[in-house]
Tab-separated table of C-alpha atoms in Angstrom:
chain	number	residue	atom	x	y	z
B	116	UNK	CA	148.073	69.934	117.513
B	117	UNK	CA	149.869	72.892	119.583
B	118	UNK	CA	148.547	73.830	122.732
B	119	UNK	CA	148.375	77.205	121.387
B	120	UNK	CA	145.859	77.854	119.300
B	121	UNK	CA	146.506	78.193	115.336
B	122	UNK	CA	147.106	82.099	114.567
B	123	UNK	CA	145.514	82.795	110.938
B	124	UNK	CA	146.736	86.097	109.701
B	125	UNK	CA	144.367	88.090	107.078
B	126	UNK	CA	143.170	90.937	106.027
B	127	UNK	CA	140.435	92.526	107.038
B	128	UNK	CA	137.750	92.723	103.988
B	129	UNK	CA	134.488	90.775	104.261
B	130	UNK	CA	135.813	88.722	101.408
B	131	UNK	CA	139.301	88.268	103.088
B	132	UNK	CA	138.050	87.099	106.738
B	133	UNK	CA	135.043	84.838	104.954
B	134	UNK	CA	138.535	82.973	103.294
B	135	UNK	CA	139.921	82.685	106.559
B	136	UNK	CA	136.798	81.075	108.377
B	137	UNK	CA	136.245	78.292	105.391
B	138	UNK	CA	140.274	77.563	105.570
B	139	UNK	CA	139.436	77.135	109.350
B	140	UNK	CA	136.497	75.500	109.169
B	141	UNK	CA	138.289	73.176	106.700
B	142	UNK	CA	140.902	72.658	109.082
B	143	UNK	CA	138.023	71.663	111.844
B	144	UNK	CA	136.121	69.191	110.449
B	145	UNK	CA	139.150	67.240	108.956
B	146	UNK	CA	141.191	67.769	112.893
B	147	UNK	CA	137.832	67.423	114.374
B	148	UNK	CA	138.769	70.387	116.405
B	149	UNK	CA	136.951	73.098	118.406
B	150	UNK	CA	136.638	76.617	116.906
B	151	UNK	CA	139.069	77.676	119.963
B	152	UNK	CA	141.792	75.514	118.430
B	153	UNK	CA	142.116	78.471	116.275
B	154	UNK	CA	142.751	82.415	116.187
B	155	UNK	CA	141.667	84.397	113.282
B	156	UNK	CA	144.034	87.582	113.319
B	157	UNK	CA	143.706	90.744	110.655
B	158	UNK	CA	146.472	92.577	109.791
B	159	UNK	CA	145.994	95.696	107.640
B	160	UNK	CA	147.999	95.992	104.685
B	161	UNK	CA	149.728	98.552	102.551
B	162	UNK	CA	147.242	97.742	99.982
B	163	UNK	CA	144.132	98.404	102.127
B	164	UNK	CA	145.442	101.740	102.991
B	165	UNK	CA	145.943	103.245	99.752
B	166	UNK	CA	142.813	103.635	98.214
B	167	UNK	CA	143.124	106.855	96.299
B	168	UNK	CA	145.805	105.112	93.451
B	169	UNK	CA	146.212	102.422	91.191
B	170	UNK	CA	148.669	99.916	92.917
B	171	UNK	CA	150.444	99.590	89.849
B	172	UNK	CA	151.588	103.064	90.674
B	173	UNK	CA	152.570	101.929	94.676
B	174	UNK	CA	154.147	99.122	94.491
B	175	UNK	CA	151.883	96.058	92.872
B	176	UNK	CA	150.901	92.530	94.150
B	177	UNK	CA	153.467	92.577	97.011
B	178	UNK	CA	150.988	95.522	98.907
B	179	UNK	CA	148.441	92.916	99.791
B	180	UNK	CA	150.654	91.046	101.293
B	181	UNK	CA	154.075	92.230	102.645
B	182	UNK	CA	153.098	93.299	106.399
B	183	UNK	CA	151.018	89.379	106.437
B	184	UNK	CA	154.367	87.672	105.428
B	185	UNK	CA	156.428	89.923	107.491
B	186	UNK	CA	154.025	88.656	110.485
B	187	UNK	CA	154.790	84.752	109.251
B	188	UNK	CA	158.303	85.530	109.295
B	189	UNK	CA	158.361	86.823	112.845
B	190	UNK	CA	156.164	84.374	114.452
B	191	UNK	CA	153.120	86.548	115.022
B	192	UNK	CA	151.215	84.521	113.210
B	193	UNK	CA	151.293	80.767	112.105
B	194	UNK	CA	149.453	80.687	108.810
B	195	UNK	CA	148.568	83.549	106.491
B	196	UNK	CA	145.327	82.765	103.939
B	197	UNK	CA	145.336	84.911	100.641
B	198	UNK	CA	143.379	85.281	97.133
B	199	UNK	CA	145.921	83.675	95.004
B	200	UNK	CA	145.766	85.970	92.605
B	201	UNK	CA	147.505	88.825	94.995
B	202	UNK	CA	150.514	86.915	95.558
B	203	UNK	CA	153.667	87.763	94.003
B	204	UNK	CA	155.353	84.979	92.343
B	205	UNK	CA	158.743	85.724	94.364
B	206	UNK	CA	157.846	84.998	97.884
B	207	UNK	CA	160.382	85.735	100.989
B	208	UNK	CA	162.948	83.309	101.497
B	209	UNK	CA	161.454	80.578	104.142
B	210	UNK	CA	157.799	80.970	103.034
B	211	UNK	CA	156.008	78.945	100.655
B	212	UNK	CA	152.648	78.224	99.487
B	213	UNK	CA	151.771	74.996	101.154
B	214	UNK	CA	147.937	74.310	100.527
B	215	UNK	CA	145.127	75.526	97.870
B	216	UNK	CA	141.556	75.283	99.021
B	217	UNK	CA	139.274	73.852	96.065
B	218	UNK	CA	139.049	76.593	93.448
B	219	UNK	CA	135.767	78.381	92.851
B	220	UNK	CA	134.695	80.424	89.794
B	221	UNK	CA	137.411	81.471	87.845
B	222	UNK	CA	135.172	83.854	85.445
B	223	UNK	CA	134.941	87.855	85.674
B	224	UNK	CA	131.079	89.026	86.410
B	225	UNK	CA	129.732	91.767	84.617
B	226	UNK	CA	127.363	93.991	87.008
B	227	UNK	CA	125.368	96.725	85.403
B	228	UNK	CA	121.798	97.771	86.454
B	229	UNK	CA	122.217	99.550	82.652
B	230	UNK	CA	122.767	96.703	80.161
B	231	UNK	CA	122.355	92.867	80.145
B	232	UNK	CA	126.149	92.537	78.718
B	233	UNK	CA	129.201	94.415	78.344
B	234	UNK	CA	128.775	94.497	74.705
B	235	UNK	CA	124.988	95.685	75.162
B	236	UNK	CA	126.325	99.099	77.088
B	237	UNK	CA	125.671	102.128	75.411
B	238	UNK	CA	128.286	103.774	73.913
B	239	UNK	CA	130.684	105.896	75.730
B	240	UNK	CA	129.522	104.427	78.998
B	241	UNK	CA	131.486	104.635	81.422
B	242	UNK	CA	132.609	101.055	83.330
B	243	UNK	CA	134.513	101.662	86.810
B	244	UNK	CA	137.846	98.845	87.204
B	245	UNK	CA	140.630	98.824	89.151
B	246	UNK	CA	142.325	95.756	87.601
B	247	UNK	CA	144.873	96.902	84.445
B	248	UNK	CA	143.901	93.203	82.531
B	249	UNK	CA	139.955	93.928	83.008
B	250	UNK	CA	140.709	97.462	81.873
B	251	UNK	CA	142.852	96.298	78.664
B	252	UNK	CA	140.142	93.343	78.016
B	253	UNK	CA	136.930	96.172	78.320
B	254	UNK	CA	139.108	98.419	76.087
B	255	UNK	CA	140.022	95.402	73.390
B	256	UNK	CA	136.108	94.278	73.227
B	257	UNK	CA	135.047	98.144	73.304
B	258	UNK	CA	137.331	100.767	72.627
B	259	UNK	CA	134.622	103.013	73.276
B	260	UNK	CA	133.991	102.462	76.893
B	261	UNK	CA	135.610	104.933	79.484
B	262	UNK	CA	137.083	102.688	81.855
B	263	UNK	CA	137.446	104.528	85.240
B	264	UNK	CA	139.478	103.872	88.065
B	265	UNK	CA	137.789	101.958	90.713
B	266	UNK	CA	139.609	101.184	94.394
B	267	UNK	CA	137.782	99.747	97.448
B	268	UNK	CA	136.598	96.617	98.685
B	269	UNK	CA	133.051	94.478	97.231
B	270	UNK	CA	130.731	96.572	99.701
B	271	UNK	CA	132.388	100.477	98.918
B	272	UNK	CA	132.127	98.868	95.120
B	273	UNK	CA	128.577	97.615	94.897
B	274	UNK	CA	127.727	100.868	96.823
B	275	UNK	CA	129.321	103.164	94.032
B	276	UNK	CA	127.581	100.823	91.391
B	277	UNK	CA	124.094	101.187	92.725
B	278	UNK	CA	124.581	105.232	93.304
B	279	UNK	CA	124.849	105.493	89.436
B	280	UNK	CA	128.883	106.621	90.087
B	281	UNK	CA	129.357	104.080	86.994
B	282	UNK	CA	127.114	102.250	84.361
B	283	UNK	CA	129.338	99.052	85.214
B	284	UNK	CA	132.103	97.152	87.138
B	285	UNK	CA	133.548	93.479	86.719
B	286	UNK	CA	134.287	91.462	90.269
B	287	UNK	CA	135.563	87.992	90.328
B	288	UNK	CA	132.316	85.709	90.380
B	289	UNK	CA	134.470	83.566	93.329
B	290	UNK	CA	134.087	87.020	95.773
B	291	UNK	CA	130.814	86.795	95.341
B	292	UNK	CA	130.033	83.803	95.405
B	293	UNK	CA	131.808	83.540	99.031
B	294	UNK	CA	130.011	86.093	100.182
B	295	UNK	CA	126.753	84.999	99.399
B	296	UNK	CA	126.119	87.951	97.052
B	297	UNK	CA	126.272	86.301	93.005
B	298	UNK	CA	122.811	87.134	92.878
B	299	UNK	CA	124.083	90.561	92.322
B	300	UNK	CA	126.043	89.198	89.418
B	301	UNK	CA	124.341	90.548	85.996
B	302	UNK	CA	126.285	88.196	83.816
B	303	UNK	CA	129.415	86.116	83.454
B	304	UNK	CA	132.183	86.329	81.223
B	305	UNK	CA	133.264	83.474	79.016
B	306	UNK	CA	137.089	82.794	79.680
B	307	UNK	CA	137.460	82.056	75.649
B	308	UNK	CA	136.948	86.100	75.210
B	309	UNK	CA	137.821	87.215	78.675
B	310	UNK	CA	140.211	85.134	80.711
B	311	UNK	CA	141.031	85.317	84.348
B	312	UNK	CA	143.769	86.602	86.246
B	313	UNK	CA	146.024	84.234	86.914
B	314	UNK	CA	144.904	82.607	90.434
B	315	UNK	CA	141.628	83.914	90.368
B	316	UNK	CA	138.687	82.152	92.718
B	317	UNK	CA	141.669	80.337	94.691
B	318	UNK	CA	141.974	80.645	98.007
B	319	UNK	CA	146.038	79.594	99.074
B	320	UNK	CA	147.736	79.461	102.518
B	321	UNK	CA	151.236	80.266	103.059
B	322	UNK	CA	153.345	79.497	105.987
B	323	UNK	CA	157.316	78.922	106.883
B	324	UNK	CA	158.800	75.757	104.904
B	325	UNK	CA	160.255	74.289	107.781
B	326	UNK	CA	157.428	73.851	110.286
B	327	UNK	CA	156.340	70.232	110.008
B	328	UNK	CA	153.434	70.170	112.053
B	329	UNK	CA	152.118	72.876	110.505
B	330	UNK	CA	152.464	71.603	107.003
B	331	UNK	CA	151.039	68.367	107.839
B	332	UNK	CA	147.581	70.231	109.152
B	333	UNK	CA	147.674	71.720	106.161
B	334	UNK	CA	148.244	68.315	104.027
B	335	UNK	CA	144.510	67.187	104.957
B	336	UNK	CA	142.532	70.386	103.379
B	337	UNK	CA	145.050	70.817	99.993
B	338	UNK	CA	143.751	70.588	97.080
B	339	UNK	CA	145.924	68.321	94.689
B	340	UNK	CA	144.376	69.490	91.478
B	341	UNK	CA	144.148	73.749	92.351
B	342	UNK	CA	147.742	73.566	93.117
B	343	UNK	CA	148.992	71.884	89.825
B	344	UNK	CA	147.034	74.219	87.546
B	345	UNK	CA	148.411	77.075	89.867
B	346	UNK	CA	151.717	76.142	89.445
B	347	UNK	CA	151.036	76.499	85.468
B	348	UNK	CA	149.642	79.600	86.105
B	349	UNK	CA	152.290	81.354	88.164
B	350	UNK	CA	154.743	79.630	85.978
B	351	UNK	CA	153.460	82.089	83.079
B	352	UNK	CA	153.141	84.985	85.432
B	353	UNK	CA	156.699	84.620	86.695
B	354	UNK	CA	158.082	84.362	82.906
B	355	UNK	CA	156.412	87.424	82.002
B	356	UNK	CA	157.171	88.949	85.342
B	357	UNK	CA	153.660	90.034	85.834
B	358	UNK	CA	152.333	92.785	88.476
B	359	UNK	CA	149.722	94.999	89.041
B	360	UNK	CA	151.433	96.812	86.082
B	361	UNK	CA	150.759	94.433	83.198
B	362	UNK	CA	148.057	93.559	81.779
B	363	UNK	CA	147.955	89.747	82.026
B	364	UNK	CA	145.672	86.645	81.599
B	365	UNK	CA	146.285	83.061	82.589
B	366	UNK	CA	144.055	79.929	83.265
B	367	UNK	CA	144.437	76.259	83.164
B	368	UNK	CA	142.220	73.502	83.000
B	369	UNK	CA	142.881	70.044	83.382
B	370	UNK	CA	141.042	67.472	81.639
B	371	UNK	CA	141.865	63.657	82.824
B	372	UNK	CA	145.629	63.592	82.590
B	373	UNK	CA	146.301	66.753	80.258
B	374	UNK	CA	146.785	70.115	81.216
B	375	UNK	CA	145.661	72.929	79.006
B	376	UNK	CA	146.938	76.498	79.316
B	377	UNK	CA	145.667	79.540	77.908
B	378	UNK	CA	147.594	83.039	78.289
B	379	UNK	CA	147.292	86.882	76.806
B	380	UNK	CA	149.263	89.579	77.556
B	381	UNK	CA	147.343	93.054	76.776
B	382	UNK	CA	148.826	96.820	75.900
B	383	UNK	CA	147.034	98.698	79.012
B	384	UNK	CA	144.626	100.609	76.403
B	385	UNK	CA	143.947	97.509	74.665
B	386	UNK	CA	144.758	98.385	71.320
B	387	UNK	CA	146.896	95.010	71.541
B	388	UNK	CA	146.772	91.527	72.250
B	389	UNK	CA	149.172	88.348	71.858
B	390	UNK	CA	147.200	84.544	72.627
B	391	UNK	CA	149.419	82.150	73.404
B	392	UNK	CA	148.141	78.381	74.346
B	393	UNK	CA	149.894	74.979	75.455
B	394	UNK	CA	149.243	71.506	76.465
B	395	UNK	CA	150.930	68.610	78.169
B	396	UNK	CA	150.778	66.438	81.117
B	397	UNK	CA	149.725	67.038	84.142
B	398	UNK	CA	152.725	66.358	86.115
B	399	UNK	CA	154.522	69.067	83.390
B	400	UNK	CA	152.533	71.731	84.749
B	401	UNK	CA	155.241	74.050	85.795
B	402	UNK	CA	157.165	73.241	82.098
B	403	UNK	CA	153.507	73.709	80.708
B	404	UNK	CA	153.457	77.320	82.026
B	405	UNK	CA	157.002	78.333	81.351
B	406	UNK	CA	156.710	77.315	78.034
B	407	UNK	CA	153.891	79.604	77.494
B	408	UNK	CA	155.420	82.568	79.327
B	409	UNK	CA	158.860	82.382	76.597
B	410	UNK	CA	156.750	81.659	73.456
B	411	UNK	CA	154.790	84.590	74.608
B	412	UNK	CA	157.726	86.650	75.779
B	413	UNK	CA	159.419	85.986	72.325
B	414	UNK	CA	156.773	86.877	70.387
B	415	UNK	CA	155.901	89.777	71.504
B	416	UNK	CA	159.230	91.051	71.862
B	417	UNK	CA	161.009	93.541	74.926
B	418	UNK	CA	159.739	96.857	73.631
B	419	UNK	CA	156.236	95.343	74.021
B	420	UNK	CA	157.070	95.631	77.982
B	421	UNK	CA	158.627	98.541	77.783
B	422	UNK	CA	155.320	101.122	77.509
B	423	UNK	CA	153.972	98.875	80.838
């Protein structure tokens, strides 16, 4: 290893920095290095900033992560670690997503103090989301619920929750769960009636494509199987062109050699929804996932895009 210790760029959040410590802890035991081998360095992004706006109106995915990849390009930093599901599926020319961590939960958790279940909330109540697929999916299930706008990291969320600010909110069960803090979790969505963003509970490192050494450090914590039904997954997303702006669900599953897909792209209030599913072999996962995103694409038709 370099002399120089490993620079890990991240953001800030509780949730971001605990993703940075497991990929370096990861990166320890299977170097059987020292924690000084490594240095763990937050950069604030465009997305953290703006917290008074839905980033589909600033910009989308790119926000969490433009000023991290502008730090990989420019040497600053050696490795950035990211939620998967904030990455765009363009990335800058040079950088590429080189290892997946093991995926945790993929589900949405439903956190109320009010009801048991999203469908057991009383009507009209009001459910706080920042996420335009949760919104759509809370609006397709019950088109009664005023769905709120809902910015701010787990701690400024579970803080509004428990002040009454909303009956409900939906988190990733994988945040969570990495931060020691499921118990808080009140139920958990089914992905058959609720599926995931695409990405969700994966934890993905990025660095520059042509840095060998680095790439082979990373080789020893990938996860084979994370990355292949990833590469389905952003597959779809990059088909349909996804942001922050559309409404989108994506999730794949692999059972012994086959990979399954499942995808649904939502009108933001809801009021529509177009299923699309496909399956394959594994090694046909990126085929798998484009195939999904056109079948989807032509079936739903341009002007179906054209309200998002």
């Amino acid at each position: 290893m370099q002399s120089n210790p490993l620079r890990i760029g991240t953001r800030g959040s509780l949730l971001a920095l605990a993703q940075a410590h497991e990929t370096r802890d990861r990166l320890m035991a299977a170097h059987k290095l020292d924690e000084d081998a490594f240095e763990i360095v937050v950069i604030k992004t465009s997305g953290d900033k703006i917290q008074d706006r839905p980033l589909s109106e600033v910009g989308g995915k790119g926000l969490f992560t433009k000023e991290i990849e502008e730090a990989l390009l420019d040497g600053r930093i050696d490795i950035a670690v990211h939620s998967s599901k904030d990455m765009p599926t363009v990335l800058p020319d040079g950088l590429a997503l080189t290892a997946f961590l093991p995926r945790e939960d993929v589900r949405d958790a439903f956190l109320s103090p009010k009801a048991k279940t999203l469908t057991d909330l009383p009507q009209g109540a009001v459910v706080g989301s920042s996420s335009l697929r949760r919104q759509a999916m809370i609006k397709r299930l019950r088109p009664d619920i005023e769905v709120v706008m809902y910015r701010g990291n787990l701690q400024t969320r579970l803080r509004k929750l428990a002040e009454g600010e909303v009956d409900a909110t939906l988190l990733a069960a994988a945040g969570l769960k990495r931060l020691g803090q499921d118990k808080e979790i009140t139920c958990l969505l089914d992905t058959e009636t609720f599926l995931p963003a695409v990405g969700q509970g994966a934890i993905c490192i990025e660095s520059r494509e042509a840095e060998e050494k680095t790439l082979a450090l990373l080789a020893a914590i990938h996860d084979e199987e994370t990355q292949i039904r990833l590469d389905a997954e952003r597959a779809f997303l990059a088909v349909l062109d996804g942001s922050c702006r559309t409404p989108i669900g994506g999730l794949a599953t692999i059972d012994g050699g086959t990979l399954h897909f499942k995808g649904v792209v939502l009108k933001p209030d809801g009021s529509e929804a177009h299923d699309v599913q496909e399956s394959g072999p594994v090694a046909d996962a990126i085929r798998i996932g484009t195939a999904a995103g056109e079948a989807l694409k032509a079936r739903v038709g341009p002007d179906f895009f054209a309200d998002i």
